[in-house]
Short mmCIF file of N, CA and C in Angstrom, two decimals:
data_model
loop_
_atom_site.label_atom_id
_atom_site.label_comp_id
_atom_site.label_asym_id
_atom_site.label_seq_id
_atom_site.Cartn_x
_atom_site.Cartn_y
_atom_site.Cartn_z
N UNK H 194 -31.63 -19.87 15.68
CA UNK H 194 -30.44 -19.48 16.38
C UNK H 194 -29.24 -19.61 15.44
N UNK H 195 -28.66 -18.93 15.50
CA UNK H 195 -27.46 -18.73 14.77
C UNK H 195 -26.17 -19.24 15.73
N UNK H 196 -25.27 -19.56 14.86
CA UNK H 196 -23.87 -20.38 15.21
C UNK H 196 -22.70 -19.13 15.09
N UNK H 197 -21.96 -19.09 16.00
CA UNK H 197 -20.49 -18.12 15.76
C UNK H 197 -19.73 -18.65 14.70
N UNK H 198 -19.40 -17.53 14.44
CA UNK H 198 -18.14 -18.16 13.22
C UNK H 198 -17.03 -18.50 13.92
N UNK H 199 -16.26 -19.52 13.31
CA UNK H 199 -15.13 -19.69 14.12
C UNK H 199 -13.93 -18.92 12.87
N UNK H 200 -13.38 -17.86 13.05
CA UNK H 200 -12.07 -17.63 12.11
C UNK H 200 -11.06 -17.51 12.79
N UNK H 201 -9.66 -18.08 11.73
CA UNK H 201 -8.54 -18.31 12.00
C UNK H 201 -7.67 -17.08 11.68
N UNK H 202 -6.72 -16.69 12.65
CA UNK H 202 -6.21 -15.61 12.27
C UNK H 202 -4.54 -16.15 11.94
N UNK H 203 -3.86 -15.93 10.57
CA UNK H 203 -2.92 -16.36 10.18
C UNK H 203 -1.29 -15.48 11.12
N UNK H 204 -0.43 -16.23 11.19
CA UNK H 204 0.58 -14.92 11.82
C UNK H 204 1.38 -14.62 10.34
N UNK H 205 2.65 -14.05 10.53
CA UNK H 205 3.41 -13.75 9.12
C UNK H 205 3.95 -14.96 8.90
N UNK H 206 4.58 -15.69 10.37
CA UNK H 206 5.50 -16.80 9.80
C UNK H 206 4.68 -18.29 9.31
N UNK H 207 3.45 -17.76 9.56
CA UNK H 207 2.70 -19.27 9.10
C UNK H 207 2.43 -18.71 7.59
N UNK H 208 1.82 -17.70 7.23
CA UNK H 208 1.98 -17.37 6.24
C UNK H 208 2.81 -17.21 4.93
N UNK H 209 3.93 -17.11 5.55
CA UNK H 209 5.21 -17.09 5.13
C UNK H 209 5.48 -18.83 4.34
N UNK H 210 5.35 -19.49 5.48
CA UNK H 210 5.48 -21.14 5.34
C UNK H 210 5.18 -21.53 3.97
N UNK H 211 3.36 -21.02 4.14
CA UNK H 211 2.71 -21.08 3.21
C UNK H 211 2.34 -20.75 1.76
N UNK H 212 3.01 -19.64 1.69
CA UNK H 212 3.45 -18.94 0.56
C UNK H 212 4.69 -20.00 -0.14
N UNK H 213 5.56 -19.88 0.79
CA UNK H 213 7.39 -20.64 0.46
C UNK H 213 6.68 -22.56 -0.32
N UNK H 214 5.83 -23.12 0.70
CA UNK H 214 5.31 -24.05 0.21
C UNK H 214 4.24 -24.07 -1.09
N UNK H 215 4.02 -23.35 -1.71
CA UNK H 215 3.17 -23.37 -2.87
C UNK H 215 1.62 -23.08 -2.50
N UNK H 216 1.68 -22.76 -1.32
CA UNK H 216 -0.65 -22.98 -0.97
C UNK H 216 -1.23 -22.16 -1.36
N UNK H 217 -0.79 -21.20 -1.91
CA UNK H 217 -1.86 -20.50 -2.74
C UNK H 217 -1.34 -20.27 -4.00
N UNK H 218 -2.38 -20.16 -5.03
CA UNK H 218 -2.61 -20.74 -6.33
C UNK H 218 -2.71 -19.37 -7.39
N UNK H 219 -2.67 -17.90 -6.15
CA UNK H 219 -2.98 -17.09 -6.80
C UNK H 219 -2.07 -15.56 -6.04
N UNK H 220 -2.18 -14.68 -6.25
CA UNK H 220 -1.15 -13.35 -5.83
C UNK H 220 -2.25 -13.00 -4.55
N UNK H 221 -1.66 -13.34 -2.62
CA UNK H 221 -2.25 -13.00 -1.42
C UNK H 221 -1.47 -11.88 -0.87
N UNK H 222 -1.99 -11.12 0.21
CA UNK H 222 -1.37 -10.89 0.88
C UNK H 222 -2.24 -11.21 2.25
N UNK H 223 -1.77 -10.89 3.47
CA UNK H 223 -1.61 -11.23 4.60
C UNK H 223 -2.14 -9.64 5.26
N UNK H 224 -3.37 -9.44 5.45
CA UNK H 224 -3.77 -8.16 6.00
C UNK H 224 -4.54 -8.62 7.94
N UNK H 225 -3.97 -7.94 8.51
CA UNK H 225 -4.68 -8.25 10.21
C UNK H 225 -4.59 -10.00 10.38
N UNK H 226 -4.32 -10.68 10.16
CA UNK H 226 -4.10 -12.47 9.84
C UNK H 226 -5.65 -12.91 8.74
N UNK H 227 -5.57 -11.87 8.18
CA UNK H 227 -6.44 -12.52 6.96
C UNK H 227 -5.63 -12.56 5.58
N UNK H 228 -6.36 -13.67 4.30
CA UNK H 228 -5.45 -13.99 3.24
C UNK H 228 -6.69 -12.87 2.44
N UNK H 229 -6.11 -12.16 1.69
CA UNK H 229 -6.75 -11.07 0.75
C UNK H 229 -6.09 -11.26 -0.14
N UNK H 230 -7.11 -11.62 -1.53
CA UNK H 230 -6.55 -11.75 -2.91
C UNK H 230 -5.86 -10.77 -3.10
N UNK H 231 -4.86 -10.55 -3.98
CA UNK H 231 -4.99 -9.58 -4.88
C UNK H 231 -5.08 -9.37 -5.50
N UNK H 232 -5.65 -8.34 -6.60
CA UNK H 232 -6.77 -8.35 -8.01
C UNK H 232 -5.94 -7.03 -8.88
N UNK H 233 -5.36 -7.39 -10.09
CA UNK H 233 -4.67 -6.62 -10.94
C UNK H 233 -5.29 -6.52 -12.02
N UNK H 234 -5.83 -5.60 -12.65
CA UNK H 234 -6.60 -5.59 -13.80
C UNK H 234 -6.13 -4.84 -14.44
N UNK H 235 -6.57 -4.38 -16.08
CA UNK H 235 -5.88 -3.66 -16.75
C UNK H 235 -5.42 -2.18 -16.07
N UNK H 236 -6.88 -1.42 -15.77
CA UNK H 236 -6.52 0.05 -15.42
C UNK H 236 -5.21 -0.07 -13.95
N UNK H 237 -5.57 -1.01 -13.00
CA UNK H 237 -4.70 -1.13 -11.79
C UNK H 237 -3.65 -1.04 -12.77
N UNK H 238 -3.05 -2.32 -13.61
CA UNK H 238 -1.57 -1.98 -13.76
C UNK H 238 -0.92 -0.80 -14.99
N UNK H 239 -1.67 -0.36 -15.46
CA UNK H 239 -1.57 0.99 -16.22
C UNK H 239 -1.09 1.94 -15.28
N UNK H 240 -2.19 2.22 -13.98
CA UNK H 240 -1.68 3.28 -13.29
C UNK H 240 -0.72 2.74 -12.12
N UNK H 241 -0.02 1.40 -11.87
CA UNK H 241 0.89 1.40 -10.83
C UNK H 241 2.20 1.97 -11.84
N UNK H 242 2.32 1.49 -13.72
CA UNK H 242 3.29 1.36 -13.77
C UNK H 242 3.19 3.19 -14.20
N UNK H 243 2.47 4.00 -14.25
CA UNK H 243 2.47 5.43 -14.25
C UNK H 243 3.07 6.21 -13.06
N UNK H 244 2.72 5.63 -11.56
CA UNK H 244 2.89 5.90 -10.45
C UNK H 244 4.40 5.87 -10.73
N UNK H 245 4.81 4.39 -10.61
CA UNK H 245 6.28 4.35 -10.44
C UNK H 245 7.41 5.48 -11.69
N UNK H 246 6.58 5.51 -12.83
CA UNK H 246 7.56 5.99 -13.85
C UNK H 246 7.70 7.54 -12.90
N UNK H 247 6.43 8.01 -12.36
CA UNK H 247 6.39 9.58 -12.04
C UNK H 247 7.34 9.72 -10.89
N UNK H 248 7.09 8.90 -9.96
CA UNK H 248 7.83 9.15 -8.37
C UNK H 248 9.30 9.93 -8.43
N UNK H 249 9.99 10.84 -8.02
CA UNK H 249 11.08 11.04 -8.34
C UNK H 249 11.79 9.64 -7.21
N UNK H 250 13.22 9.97 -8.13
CA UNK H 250 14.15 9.15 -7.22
C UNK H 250 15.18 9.64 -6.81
N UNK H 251 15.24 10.42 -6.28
CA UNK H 251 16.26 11.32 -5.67
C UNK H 251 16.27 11.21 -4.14
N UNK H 252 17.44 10.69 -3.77
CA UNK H 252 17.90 10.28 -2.49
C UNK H 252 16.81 9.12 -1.86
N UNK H 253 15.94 8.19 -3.03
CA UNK H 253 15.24 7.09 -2.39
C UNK H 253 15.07 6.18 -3.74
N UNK H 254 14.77 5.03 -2.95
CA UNK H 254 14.36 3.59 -3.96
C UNK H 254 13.04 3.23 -3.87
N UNK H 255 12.43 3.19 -4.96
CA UNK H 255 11.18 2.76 -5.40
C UNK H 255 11.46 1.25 -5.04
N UNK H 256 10.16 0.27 -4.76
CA UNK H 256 9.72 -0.74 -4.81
C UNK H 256 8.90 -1.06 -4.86
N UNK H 257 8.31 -2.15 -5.16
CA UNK H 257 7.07 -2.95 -5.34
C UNK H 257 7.09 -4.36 -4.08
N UNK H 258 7.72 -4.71 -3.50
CA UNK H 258 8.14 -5.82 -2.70
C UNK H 258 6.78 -5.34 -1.09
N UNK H 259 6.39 -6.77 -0.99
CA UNK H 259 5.91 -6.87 0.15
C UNK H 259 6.47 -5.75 1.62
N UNK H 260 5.34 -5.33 2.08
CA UNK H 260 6.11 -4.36 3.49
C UNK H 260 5.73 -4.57 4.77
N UNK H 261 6.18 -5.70 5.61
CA UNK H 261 6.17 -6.22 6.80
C UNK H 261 5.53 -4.96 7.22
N UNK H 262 4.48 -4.93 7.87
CA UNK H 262 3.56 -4.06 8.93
C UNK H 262 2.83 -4.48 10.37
N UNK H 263 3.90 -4.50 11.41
CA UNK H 263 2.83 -5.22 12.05
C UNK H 263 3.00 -6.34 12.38
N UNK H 264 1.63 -7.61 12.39
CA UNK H 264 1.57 -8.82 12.43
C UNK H 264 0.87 -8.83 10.17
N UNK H 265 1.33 -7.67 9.70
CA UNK H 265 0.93 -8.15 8.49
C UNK H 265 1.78 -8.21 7.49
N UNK H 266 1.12 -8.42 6.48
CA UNK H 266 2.33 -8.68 5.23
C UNK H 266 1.43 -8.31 4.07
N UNK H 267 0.95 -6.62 3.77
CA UNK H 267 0.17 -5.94 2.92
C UNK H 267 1.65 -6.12 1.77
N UNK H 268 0.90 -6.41 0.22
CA UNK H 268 1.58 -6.04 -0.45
C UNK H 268 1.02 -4.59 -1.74
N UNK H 269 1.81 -3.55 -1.27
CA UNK H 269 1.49 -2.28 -1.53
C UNK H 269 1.67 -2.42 -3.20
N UNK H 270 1.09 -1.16 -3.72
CA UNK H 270 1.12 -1.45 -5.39
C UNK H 270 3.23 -0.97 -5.44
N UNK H 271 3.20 -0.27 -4.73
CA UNK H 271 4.60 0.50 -4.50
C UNK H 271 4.87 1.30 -3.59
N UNK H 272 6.22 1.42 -3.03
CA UNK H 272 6.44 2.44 -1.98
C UNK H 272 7.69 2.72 -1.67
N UNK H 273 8.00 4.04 -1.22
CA UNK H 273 9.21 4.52 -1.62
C UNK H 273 9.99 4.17 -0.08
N UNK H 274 11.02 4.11 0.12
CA UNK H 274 12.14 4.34 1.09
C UNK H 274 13.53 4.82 1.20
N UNK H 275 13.89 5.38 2.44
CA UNK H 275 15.26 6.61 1.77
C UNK H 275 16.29 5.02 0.84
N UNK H 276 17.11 6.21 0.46
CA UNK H 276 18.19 5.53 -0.27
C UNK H 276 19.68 4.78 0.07
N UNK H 277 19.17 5.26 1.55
CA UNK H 277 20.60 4.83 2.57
C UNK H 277 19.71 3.86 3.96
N UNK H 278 18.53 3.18 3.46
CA UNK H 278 18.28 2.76 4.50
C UNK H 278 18.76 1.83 4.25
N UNK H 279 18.99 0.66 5.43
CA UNK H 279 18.81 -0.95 5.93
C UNK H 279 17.80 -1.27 6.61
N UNK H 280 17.56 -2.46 5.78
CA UNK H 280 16.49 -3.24 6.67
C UNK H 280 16.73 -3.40 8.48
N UNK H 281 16.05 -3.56 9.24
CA UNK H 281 16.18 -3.48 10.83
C UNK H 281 15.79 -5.08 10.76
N UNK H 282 15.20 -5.55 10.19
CA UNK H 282 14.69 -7.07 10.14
C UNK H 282 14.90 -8.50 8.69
N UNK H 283 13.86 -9.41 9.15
CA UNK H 283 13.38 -9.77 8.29
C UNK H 283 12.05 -10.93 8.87
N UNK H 284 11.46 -10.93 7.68
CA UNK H 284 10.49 -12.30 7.99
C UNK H 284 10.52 -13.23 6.90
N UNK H 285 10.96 -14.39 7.54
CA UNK H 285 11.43 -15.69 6.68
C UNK H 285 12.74 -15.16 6.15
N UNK H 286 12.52 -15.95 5.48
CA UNK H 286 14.20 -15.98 4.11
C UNK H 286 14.46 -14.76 3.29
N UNK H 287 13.08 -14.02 2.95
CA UNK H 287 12.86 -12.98 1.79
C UNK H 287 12.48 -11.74 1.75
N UNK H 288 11.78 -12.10 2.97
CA UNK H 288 11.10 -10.55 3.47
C UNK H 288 11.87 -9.44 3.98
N UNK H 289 12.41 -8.16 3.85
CA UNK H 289 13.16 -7.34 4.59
C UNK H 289 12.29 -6.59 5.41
N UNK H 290 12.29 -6.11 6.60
CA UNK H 290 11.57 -5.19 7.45
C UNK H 290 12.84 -4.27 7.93
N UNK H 291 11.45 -2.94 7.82
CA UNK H 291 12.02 -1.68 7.72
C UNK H 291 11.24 -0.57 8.68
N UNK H 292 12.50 0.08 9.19
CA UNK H 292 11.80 1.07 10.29
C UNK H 292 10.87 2.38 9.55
N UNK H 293 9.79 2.54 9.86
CA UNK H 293 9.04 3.23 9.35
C UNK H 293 9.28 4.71 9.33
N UNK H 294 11.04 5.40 10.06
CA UNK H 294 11.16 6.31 9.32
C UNK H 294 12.40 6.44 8.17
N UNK H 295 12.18 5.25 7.68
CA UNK H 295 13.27 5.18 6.41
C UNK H 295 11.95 4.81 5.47
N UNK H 296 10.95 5.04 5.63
CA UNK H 296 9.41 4.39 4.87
C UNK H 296 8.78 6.08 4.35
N UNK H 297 9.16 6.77 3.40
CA UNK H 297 8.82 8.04 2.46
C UNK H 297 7.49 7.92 2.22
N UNK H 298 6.85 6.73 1.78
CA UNK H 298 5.89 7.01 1.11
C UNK H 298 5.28 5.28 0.78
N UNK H 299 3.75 5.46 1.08
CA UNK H 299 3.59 3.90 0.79
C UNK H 299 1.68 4.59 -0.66
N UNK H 300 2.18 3.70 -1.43
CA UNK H 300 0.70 3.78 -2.52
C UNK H 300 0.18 2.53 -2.70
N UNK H 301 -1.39 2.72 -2.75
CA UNK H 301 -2.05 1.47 -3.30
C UNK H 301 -2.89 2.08 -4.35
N UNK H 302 -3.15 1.50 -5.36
CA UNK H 302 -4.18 1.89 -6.61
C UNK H 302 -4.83 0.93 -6.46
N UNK H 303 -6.15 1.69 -6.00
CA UNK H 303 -7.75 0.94 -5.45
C UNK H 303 -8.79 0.91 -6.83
N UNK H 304 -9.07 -0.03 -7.18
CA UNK H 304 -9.92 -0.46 -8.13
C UNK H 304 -10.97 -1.09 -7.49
N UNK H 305 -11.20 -2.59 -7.43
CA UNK H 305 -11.71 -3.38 -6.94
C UNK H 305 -11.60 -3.04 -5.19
N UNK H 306 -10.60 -2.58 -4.70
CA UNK H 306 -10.37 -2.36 -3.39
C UNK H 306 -10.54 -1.54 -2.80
N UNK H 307 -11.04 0.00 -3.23
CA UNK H 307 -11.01 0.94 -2.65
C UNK H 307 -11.14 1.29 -1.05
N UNK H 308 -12.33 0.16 -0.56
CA UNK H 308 -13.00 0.43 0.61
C UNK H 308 -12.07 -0.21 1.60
N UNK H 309 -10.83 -1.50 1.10
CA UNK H 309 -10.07 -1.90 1.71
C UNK H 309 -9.06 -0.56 1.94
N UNK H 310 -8.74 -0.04 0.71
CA UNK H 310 -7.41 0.67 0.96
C UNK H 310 -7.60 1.77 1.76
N UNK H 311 -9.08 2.26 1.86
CA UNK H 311 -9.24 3.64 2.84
C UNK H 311 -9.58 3.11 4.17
N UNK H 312 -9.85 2.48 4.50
CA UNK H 312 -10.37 2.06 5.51
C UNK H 312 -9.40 1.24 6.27
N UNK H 313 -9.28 -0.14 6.75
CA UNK H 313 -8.33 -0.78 7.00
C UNK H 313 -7.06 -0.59 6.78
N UNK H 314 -6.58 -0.34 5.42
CA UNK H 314 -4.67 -0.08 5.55
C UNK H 314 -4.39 1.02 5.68
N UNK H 315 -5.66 1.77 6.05
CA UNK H 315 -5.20 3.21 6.56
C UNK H 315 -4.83 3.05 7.89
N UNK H 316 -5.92 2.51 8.28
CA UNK H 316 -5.51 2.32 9.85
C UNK H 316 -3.99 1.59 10.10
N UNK H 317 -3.78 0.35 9.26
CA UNK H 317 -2.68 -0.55 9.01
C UNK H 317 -1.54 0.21 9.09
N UNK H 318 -1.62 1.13 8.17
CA UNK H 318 -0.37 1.80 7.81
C UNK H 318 -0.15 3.11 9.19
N UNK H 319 -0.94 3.59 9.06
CA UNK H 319 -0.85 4.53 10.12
C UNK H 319 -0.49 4.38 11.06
N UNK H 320 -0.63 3.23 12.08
CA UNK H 320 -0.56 2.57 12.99
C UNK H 320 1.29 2.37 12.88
N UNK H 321 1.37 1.98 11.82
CA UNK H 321 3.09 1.13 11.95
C UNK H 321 3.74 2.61 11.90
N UNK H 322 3.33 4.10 11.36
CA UNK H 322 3.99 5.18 11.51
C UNK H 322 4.12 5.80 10.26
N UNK H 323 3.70 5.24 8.52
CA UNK H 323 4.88 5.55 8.09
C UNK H 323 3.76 6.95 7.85
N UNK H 324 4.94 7.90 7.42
CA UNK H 324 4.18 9.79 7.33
C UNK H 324 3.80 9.91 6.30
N UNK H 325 3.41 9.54 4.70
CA UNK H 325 2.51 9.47 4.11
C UNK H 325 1.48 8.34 3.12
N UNK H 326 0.57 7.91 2.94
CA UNK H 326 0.02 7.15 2.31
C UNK H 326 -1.15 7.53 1.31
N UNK H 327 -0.93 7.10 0.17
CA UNK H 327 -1.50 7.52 -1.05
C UNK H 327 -2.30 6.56 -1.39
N UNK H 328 -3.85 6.68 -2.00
CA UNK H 328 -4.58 5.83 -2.44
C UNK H 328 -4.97 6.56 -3.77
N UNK H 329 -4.48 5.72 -4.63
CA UNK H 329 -4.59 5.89 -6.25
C UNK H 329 -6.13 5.77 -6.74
N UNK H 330 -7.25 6.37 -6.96
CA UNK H 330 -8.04 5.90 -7.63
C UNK H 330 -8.70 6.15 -8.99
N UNK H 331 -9.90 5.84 -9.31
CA UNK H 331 -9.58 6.29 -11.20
C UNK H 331 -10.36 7.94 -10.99
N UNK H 332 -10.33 8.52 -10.43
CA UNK H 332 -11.19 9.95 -10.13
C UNK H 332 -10.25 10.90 -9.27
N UNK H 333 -9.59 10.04 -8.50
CA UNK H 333 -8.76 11.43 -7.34
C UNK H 333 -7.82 10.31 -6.77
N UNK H 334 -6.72 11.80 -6.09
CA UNK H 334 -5.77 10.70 -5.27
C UNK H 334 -5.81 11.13 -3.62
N UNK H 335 -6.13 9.74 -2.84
CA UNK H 335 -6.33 10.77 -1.59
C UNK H 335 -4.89 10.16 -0.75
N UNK H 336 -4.16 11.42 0.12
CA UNK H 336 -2.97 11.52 0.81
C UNK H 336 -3.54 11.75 2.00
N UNK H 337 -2.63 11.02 2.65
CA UNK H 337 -3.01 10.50 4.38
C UNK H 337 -1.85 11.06 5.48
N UNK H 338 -1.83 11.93 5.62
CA UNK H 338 -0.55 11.98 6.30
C UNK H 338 -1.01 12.49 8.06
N UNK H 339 0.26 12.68 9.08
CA UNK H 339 0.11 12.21 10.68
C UNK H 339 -0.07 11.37 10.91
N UNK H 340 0.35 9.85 10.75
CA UNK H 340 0.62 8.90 11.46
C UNK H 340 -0.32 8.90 12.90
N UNK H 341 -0.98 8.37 13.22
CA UNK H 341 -1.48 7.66 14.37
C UNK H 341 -2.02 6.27 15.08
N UNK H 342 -2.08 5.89 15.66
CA UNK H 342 -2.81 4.45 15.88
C UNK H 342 -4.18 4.21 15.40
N UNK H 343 -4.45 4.90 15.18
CA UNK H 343 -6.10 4.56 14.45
C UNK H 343 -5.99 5.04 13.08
N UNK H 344 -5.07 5.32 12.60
CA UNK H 344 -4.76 5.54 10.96
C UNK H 344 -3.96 7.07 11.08
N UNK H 345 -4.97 8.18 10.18
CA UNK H 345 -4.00 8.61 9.85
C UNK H 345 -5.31 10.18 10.32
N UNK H 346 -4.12 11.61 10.94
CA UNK H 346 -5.27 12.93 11.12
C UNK H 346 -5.55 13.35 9.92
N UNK H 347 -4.80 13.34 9.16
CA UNK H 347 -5.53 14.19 7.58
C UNK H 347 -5.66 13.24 6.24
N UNK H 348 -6.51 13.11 5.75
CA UNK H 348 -6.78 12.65 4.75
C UNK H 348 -7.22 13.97 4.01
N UNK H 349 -6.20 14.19 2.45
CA UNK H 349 -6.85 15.04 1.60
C UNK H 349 -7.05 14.76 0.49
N UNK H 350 -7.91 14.68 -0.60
CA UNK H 350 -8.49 14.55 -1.61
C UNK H 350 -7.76 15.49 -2.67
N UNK H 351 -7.46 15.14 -3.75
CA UNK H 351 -6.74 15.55 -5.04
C UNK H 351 -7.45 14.97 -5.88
N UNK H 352 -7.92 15.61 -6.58
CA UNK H 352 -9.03 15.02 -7.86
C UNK H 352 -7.83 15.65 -9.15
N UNK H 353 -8.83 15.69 -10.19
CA UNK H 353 -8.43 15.01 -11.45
C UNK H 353 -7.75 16.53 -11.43
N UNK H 354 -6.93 16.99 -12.64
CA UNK H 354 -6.88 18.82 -12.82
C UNK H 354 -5.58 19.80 -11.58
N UNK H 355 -5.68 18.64 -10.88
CA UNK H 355 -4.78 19.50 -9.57
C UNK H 355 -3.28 18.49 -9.41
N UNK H 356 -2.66 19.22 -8.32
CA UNK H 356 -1.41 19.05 -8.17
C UNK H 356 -1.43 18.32 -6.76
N UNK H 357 -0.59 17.19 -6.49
CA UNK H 357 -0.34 16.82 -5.52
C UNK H 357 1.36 16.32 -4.75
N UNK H 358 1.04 17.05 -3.87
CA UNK H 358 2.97 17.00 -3.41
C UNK H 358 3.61 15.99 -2.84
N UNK H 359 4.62 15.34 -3.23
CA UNK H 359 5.47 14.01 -3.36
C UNK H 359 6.44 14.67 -1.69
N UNK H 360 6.16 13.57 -0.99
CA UNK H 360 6.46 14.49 0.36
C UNK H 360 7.93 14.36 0.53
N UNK H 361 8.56 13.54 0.02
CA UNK H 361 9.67 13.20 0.06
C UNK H 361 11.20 14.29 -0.69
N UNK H 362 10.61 14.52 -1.55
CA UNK H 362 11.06 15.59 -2.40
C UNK H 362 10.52 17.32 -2.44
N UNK H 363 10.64 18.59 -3.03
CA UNK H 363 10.30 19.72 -2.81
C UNK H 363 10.20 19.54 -4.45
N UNK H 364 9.00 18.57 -4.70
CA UNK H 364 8.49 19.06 -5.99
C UNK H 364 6.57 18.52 -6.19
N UNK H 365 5.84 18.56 -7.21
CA UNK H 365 4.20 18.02 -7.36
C UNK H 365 4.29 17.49 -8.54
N UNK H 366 3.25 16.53 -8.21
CA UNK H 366 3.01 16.07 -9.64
C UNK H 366 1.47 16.30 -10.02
N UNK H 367 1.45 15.73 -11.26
CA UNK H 367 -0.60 16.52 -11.63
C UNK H 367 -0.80 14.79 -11.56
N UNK H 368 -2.04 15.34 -10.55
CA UNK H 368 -3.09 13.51 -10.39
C UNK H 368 -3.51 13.15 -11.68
N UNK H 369 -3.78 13.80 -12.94
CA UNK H 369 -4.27 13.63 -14.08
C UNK H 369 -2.53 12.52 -15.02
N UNK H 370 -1.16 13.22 -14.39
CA UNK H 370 -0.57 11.99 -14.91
C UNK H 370 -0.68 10.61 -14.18
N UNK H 371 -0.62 10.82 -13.10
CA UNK H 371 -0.64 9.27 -12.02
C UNK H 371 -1.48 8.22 -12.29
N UNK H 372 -2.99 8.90 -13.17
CA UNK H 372 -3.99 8.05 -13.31
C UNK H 372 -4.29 7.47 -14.51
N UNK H 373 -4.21 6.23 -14.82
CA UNK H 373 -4.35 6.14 -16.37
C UNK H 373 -5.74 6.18 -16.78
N UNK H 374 -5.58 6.43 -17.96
CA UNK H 374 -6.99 6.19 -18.59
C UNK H 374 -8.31 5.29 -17.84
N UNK H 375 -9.62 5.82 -18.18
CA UNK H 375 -10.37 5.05 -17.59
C UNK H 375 -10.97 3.82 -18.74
N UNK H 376 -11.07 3.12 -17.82
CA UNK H 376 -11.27 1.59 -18.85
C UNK H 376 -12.54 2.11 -19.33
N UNK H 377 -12.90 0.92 -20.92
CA UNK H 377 -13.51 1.79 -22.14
C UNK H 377 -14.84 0.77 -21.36
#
């Protein structure tokens, strides 16, 4: 016979605590009240810092900062928001929260994570509203857009060679710059 698991589901502000107090030893975030490493390796930060150089910035601000979602606290590789927004919130001392239609564009570059980033923070993200989400990977980039509670109606695939459109702006970029090199 087997025993139930007993798991603990974290909120933001205990999390928060916890973070502010030193308890973890390594880069978390806070996904559904679970603690999920996060794992940066060479190719990941090659192609976040490609992502960000490409994004235009015209009438919005790039970031890298944690993005209150929810009861979560995903920290995205980057994500864009208009340029005249204000935060509507915050959580704790540091965190700003933001209405998800001042939220342009949210990216994660899935390495180690892929199955997290399509799966779960699709739903994650979708759910909180924002209208597009990008998953960086070393082969294709897939864009998520319609917002719904169970994630997102279209997911489309952009592989290597093709163009993919920055929704925020009336311009594309080629998935072949976004992606860096593949590790040797």
């Amino acid at each position: 016979m087997t025993q139930p698991v007993l798991a603990y589901r974290w909120s933001q502000s205990e999390f928060v605590r916890a973070s502010e107090a030193g308890a973890f030893d390594h880069r978390v975030e806070l996904v559904e009240g679970e603690i999920w490493p996060v794992v940066i390796g060479s190719w990941h930060g090659e192609t976040v810092a490609q992502v960000l150089a490409l994004l235009p910035r015209t009438g919005a601000r790039l970031t890298t900062a944690s993005l209150p979602t929810g009861g979560s606290l995903p920290d995205p590789d980057c994500w864009v928001r208009r340029a005249d927004a204000e935060p509507i919130g915050t959580v704790g001392a540091r965190l700003s929260v933001w209405d998800a239609s001042d939220v342009l564009l949210v990216v994660e570059v899935a390495d180690e994570t892929m199955i997290q980033d399509l799966n779960v923070k699709t739903r994650l993200y979708g759910r909180a509203g924002y209208p597009v989400y990008w998953v960086v990977t070393q082969e294709a980039v897939y864009e998520h857009t319609g917002p719904i509670s169970s994630g997102y109606r279209t997911r489309t695939e952009y592989l290597r060679g093709e163009r993919i459109p920055v929704p925020y702006v009336a311009t594309d970029l080629a998935v072949d710059d976004l992606i860096a090199s593949r590790p040797l």
